[in-house]
Amino acid sequence: MEFSELQEILKQFDSSTVRVLDLSKKDFHLFISKDKVEMPRPSKNELTETQPTPEIQQIVVEKPVISEENEPAAPPAQPQKGKTIDSPLVGVTYLSPAPGEPAFKSAGDKVKKGDVLCIVEAMKLMNEITSDTDGVIEAVLVENEEVVEYGQPLFQIV
């Protein structure tokens, strides 16, 4: 089917009262609807028969060589003790309930499961972040009004 033929079909369909058009030819299938409809999906047999298998190419990525002379020795990774409370969403962190008020919790404070630790604002919604364990806050890992990412650690609890 030529592009001009397709344009003419679409123009005629648009100006008509027909709501759904399902047109099939030997090597062509067109389905259009003015209604919100689930598009018909070809069966697995149709997919395997009509679509060629794409060629698979191997891609090799080489790591750059870093000289030990130029690279300072990294300190050994220390395992974190306790548990981190991570942000469940992207947003702005507020450590206190309102500007000028004391923080919900600070380093050294005891917390119980369910205690509010901070608020993460996302799309003008204030989401309370609560502790899911009992313990003591070892570290507050974010600043007030800091933008946090999904999964970013907010508090370290031991």
XYZ file of N, CA and C in Angstrom:
474
model
N 0.850 -1.169 0.000
C 0.000 0.000 0.000
C 0.897 1.233 0.000
N 0.571 2.163 -0.817
C 1.320 3.411 -0.932
C 0.922 4.369 0.189
N 1.824 5.273 0.516
C 1.573 6.250 1.566
C 0.388 7.144 1.209
N 0.264 7.528 -0.032
C -0.847 8.390 -0.457
C -2.188 7.677 -0.262
N -2.227 6.361 -0.509
C -3.447 5.590 -0.278
C -3.805 5.583 1.212
N -2.807 5.417 2.038
C -3.018 5.417 3.478
C -3.537 6.773 3.955
N -2.972 7.842 3.430
C -3.438 9.185 3.783
C -4.907 9.371 3.399
N -5.280 8.892 2.229
C -6.658 9.020 1.763
C -7.609 8.221 2.659
N -7.206 7.013 3.048
C -8.036 6.198 3.945
C -8.242 6.922 5.271
N -7.172 7.471 5.816
C -7.269 8.184 7.093
C -8.156 9.420 6.982
N -8.049 10.142 5.875
C -8.869 11.340 5.669
C -10.347 10.950 5.580
N -10.656 9.896 4.821
C -12.033 9.431 4.683
C -12.585 8.937 6.023
N -11.767 8.206 6.745
C -12.189 7.689 8.051
C -12.492 8.837 9.012
N -11.644 9.834 9.023
C -11.803 10.978 9.920
C -13.097 11.740 9.645
N -13.463 11.871 8.384
C -14.658 12.647 8.034
C -15.940 11.812 8.040
N -15.828 10.499 8.238
C -17.020 9.646 8.222
C -17.560 9.430 9.638
N -18.705 8.751 9.705
C -19.300 8.405 10.999
C -18.853 7.022 11.461
N -18.022 6.370 10.689
C -17.498 5.054 11.050
C -16.621 5.217 12.290
N -16.800 4.331 13.301
C -16.060 4.447 14.560
C -14.798 3.588 14.572
N -14.842 2.415 13.877
C -13.711 1.490 13.901
C -13.462 0.980 12.496
N -12.185 0.914 12.115
C -11.809 0.378 10.807
C -10.702 -0.636 11.023
N -10.932 -1.855 10.516
C -9.943 -2.922 10.602
C -9.736 -3.436 9.183
N -8.607 -3.087 8.578
C -8.340 -3.385 7.176
C -7.132 -4.303 7.080
N -7.300 -5.426 6.368
C -6.195 -6.362 6.186
C -6.014 -6.660 4.714
N -4.771 -6.638 4.288
C -4.401 -7.064 2.940
C -3.338 -8.137 3.093
N -2.804 -8.595 1.985
C -1.846 -9.690 2.009
C -0.674 -9.418 2.961
N -0.032 -8.288 2.849
C 1.130 -7.979 3.681
C 0.941 -6.691 4.490
N -0.312 -6.354 4.788
C -0.598 -5.086 5.448
C -1.812 -5.241 6.352
N -1.752 -4.635 7.545
C -2.888 -4.647 8.465
C -2.993 -3.269 9.097
N -4.202 -2.682 9.063
C -4.453 -1.361 9.626
C -5.668 -1.455 10.534
N -5.507 -0.977 11.767
C -6.610 -0.927 12.715
C -6.643 0.476 13.287
N -7.767 1.193 13.101
C -7.930 2.528 13.674
C -9.314 2.626 14.293
N -9.399 3.436 15.338
C -10.662 3.574 16.050
C -10.787 4.981 16.600
N -11.994 5.501 16.574
C -12.275 6.796 17.188
C -12.610 6.608 18.664
N -12.890 5.381 19.053
C -13.188 5.056 20.442
C -11.904 4.596 21.118
N -11.928 4.643 22.436
C -10.796 4.132 23.190
C -10.960 2.621 23.260
N -10.130 1.888 22.505
C -10.270 0.449 22.384
C -8.912 -0.199 22.605
N -8.943 -1.399 23.152
C -7.722 -2.182 23.288
C -7.317 -2.650 21.896
N -6.083 -2.373 21.525
C -5.611 -2.734 20.191
C -5.441 -4.246 20.091
N -5.931 -4.856 19.013
C -5.769 -6.303 18.872
C -4.293 -6.657 18.751
N -3.926 -7.732 19.383
C -2.527 -8.155 19.369
C -2.405 -9.417 18.521
N -1.351 -9.482 17.715
C -1.166 -10.687 16.907
C -0.820 -11.877 17.797
N -1.210 -13.061 17.345
C -0.896 -14.262 18.110
C 0.595 -14.555 18.001
N 1.077 -15.459 18.848
C 2.505 -15.806 18.828
C 2.897 -16.401 17.483
N 1.993 -17.173 16.874
C 2.289 -17.776 15.577
C 2.482 -16.708 14.511
N 1.623 -15.673 14.532
C 1.754 -14.601 13.549
C 3.071 -13.866 13.726
N 3.463 -13.649 14.966
C 4.709 -12.932 15.221
C 5.907 -13.707 14.705
N 5.947 -15.000 14.962
C 7.106 -15.774 14.547
C 7.142 -15.974 13.042
N 5.986 -16.009 12.400
C 5.963 -16.224 10.959
C 6.300 -14.963 10.176
N 5.840 -13.799 10.642
C 5.969 -12.594 9.830
C 7.170 -11.732 10.164
N 7.719 -11.851 11.371
C 8.820 -10.974 11.739
C 10.136 -11.723 11.681
N 11.105 -11.166 10.961
C 12.409 -11.820 10.905
C 13.125 -11.682 12.251
N 13.937 -12.662 12.558
C 14.709 -12.621 13.796
C 15.840 -11.614 13.640
N 15.976 -10.672 14.581
C 17.053 -9.697 14.458
C 18.411 -10.363 14.650
N 19.393 -9.805 13.992
C 20.742 -10.330 14.092
C 21.332 -9.926 15.434
N 21.944 -10.852 16.121
C 22.527 -10.569 17.431
C 23.990 -10.205 17.238
N 24.362 -9.085 17.831
C 25.745 -8.637 17.738
C 26.349 -8.656 19.126
N 27.598 -9.052 19.198
C 28.282 -9.062 20.483
C 28.996 -7.733 20.664
N 28.784 -7.127 21.826
C 29.434 -5.862 22.136
C 30.375 -6.103 23.302
N 31.620 -5.715 23.139
C 32.613 -5.896 24.187
C 32.983 -4.528 24.729
N 32.853 -4.357 26.039
C 33.219 -3.100 26.685
C 34.466 -3.360 27.509
N 35.497 -2.607 27.222
C 36.742 -2.778 27.954
C 36.852 -1.717 29.031
N 37.328 -2.124 30.210
C 37.534 -1.170 31.296
C 38.833 -0.410 31.036
N 38.850 0.901 31.342
C 40.090 1.641 31.183
C 41.106 1.182 32.230
N 42.355 1.186 31.850
C 43.421 0.788 32.757
C 43.806 1.991 33.605
N 43.794 1.811 34.932
C 44.159 2.889 35.843
C 45.462 2.504 36.516
N 46.410 3.370 36.406
C 47.715 3.123 36.997
C 47.632 3.286 38.504
N 48.271 2.381 39.248
C 48.257 2.475 40.702
C 49.059 3.665 41.191
N 50.002 4.148 40.378
C 50.824 5.286 40.778
C 49.979 6.545 40.917
N 49.004 6.733 40.015
C 48.193 7.940 40.009
C 46.997 7.848 40.947
N 46.595 6.654 41.288
C 45.390 6.451 42.083
C 45.758 6.282 43.550
N 45.222 7.145 44.431
C 45.504 6.958 45.858
C 44.813 5.697 46.362
N 45.424 5.082 47.349
C 44.855 3.855 47.899
C 43.555 4.178 48.617
N 42.522 3.439 48.281
C 41.217 3.662 48.904
C 41.212 3.000 50.272
N 40.610 3.653 51.251
C 40.532 3.018 52.567
C 39.653 1.777 52.480
N 39.944 0.768 53.267
C 39.117 -0.438 53.204
C 37.689 -0.119 53.612
N 36.755 -0.726 52.897
C 35.337 -0.473 53.164
C 34.972 -1.070 54.515
N 34.372 -0.234 55.356
C 33.946 -0.711 56.665
C 32.474 -1.090 56.577
N 32.135 -2.260 57.037
C 30.727 -2.641 56.982
C 29.913 -1.742 57.903
N 28.759 -1.326 57.410
C 27.895 -0.476 58.226
C 27.196 -1.344 59.253
N 27.177 -0.846 60.483
C 26.458 -1.583 61.513
C 25.059 -1.004 61.620
N 24.146 -1.813 62.068
C 22.780 -1.339 62.210
C 22.008 -1.417 60.913
N 21.058 -0.504 60.791
C 20.141 -0.516 59.647
C 19.963 0.900 59.140
N 19.832 1.044 57.822
C 19.549 2.368 57.267
C 18.060 2.473 56.972
N 17.549 3.668 57.143
C 16.182 3.983 56.725
C 16.337 4.731 55.416
N 15.825 4.153 54.334
C 15.999 4.709 52.996
C 14.752 5.456 52.553
N 14.954 6.413 51.651
C 13.830 7.182 51.118
C 13.004 6.304 50.180
N 11.692 6.238 50.384
C 10.852 5.432 49.507
C 10.455 6.158 48.225
N 10.878 7.432 48.088
C 10.516 8.199 46.901
C 11.483 9.357 46.711
N 11.389 9.999 45.565
C 12.185 11.181 45.250
C 11.442 12.394 45.787
N 12.163 13.292 46.457
C 11.503 14.483 46.981
C 12.431 15.325 47.820
N 11.853 16.286 48.531
C 12.606 17.192 49.399
C 12.417 16.728 50.837
N 13.529 16.582 51.562
C 13.490 16.112 52.942
C 13.339 17.274 53.908
N 12.442 17.110 54.868
C 12.286 18.076 55.956
C 12.505 17.318 57.265
N 13.486 17.766 58.052
C 13.829 17.081 59.292
C 12.985 17.537 60.477
N 12.216 18.626 60.311
C 11.348 19.110 61.390
C 9.933 19.289 60.847
N 8.932 19.314 61.740
C 7.548 19.424 61.275
C 7.214 20.777 60.659
N 7.955 21.827 61.039
C 7.721 23.166 60.491
C 9.020 23.961 60.612
N 9.202 24.988 59.786
C 10.416 25.799 59.887
C 10.552 26.395 61.292
N 11.763 26.342 61.828
C 12.034 26.904 63.144
C 11.757 25.961 64.297
N 11.122 24.837 64.047
C 10.843 23.871 65.110
C 11.981 22.859 65.191
N 12.126 22.191 66.343
C 13.195 21.194 66.468
C 12.945 19.997 65.543
N 14.041 19.314 65.213
C 13.966 18.154 64.325
C 13.142 17.042 64.970
N 12.505 16.223 64.120
C 11.773 15.065 64.624
C 12.706 14.216 65.486
N 13.856 13.843 64.920
C 14.847 13.021 65.616
C 16.233 13.478 65.184
N 17.195 13.388 66.125
C 18.585 13.764 65.856
C 19.480 12.587 66.205
N 20.756 12.681 65.835
C 21.720 11.636 66.169
C 21.752 11.464 67.679
N 21.720 10.219 68.134
C 21.738 9.915 69.560
C 20.358 9.694 70.155
N 19.297 10.087 69.440
C 17.936 9.909 69.954
C 17.510 8.444 69.856
N 16.758 8.003 70.864
C 16.179 6.661 70.817
C 14.918 6.720 69.962
N 14.708 5.679 69.162
C 13.503 5.606 68.332
C 12.830 4.259 68.532
N 11.532 4.273 68.359
C 10.745 3.045 68.394
C 10.123 2.852 67.019
N 9.784 1.626 66.729
C 9.140 1.321 65.457
C 7.893 2.188 65.313
N 7.780 2.904 64.181
C 6.628 3.756 63.922
C 6.865 5.226 64.210
N 7.984 5.574 64.893
C 8.289 6.985 65.159
C 8.577 7.717 63.852
N 8.077 8.951 63.734
C 8.342 9.771 62.547
C 9.771 10.289 62.626
N 10.540 10.075 61.560
C 11.931 10.519 61.507
C 12.078 11.806 60.712
N 11.306 11.933 59.641
C 11.373 13.120 58.790
C 10.168 13.105 57.855
N 10.108 14.103 56.996
C 9.062 14.192 55.972
C 9.759 14.309 54.625
N 9.255 13.598 53.630
C 9.730 13.770 52.255
C 8.552 14.304 51.451
N 8.732 15.514 50.907
C 7.687 16.144 50.101
C 7.880 15.740 48.649
N 6.828 15.225 48.054
C 6.848 14.865 46.639
C 5.533 15.324 46.029
N 5.610 16.155 45.015
C 4.436 16.661 44.310
C 3.436 17.299 45.277
N 3.941 18.125 46.173
C 3.146 18.877 47.157
C 2.461 17.981 48.187
N 2.838 16.707 48.250
C 2.321 15.798 49.270
C 3.409 15.549 50.298
N 3.062 15.668 51.577
C 4.009 15.447 52.663
C 3.910 13.986 53.105
N 5.010 13.243 52.950
C 5.046 11.824 53.283
C 5.904 11.620 54.523
N 5.300 11.160 55.614
C 6.053 10.909 56.834
C 6.887 9.648 56.658
N 8.167 9.747 56.989
C 9.063 8.599 56.942
C 9.215 8.118 58.377
N 8.843 6.868 58.625
C 8.853 6.334 59.982
C 9.922 5.264 60.137
N 10.304 5.040 61.376
C 11.276 4.000 61.690
C 10.581 2.647 61.607
N 11.265 1.682 61.019
C 10.684 0.343 60.958
C 11.348 -0.592 61.967
N 12.110 0.014 62.903
C 12.794 -0.772 63.920
C 13.021 0.070 65.167
N 13.236 -0.580 66.291
C 13.627 0.116 67.516
C 15.140 0.279 67.507
N 15.643 1.337 68.143
C 17.082 1.526 68.228
C 17.451 2.949 68.563
N 18.701 3.303 68.245
C 19.230 4.643 68.479
C 19.740 5.177 67.150
N 19.427 6.435 66.847
C 19.906 7.036 65.602
C 21.396 7.300 65.742
N 22.174 6.610 64.927
C 23.623 6.797 64.934
C 24.003 8.005 64.093
N 23.303 8.190 62.961
C 23.639 9.307 62.076
C 22.424 9.727 61.267
N 22.312 11.042 61.072
C 21.339 11.605 60.136
C 22.133 11.839 58.859
N 21.775 11.161 57.783
C 22.585 11.133 56.566
C 22.184 12.177 55.535
N 21.193 13.022 55.855
C 20.743 14.064 54.927
C 20.623 15.384 55.674
N 20.601 16.462 54.915
C 20.405 17.801 55.469
C 18.939 18.194 55.310
N 18.507 19.161 56.111
C 17.158 19.687 55.971
C 17.006 20.330 54.597
N 15.887 20.101 53.947
C 15.536 20.616 52.622
C 16.444 20.089 51.509
N 17.081 18.955 51.749
C 17.906 18.316 50.722
C 17.015 17.477 49.812
N 17.285 17.513 48.504
C 16.563 16.667 47.553
C 17.160 15.270 47.648
N 16.293 14.284 47.842
C 16.751 12.903 47.971
C 16.203 12.059 46.833
N 16.913 11.000 46.533
C 16.537 10.056 45.487
C 15.856 8.843 46.112
N 15.163 8.080 45.290
C 14.564 6.826 45.732
C 15.680 5.899 46.215
N 15.519 5.327 47.389
C 16.496 4.378 47.912
C 17.681 5.020 48.614
N 17.761 6.347 48.642
C 18.886 7.025 49.289
C 18.762 6.873 50.805
N 19.849 6.468 51.484
C 19.804 6.345 52.941
C 19.565 7.700 53.606
N 18.647 7.739 54.573
C 18.313 8.964 55.300
C 18.861 8.937 56.726
N 18.721 7.787 57.390
C 19.144 7.646 58.779
C 19.866 6.315 58.957
N 20.833 6.297 59.885
C 21.504 5.059 60.290
C 21.044 4.768 61.713
N 20.431 3.606 61.922
C 19.917 3.232 63.244
C 20.638 1.976 63.720
N 21.103 2.014 64.978
C 21.761 0.839 65.571
C 20.973 0.349 66.761
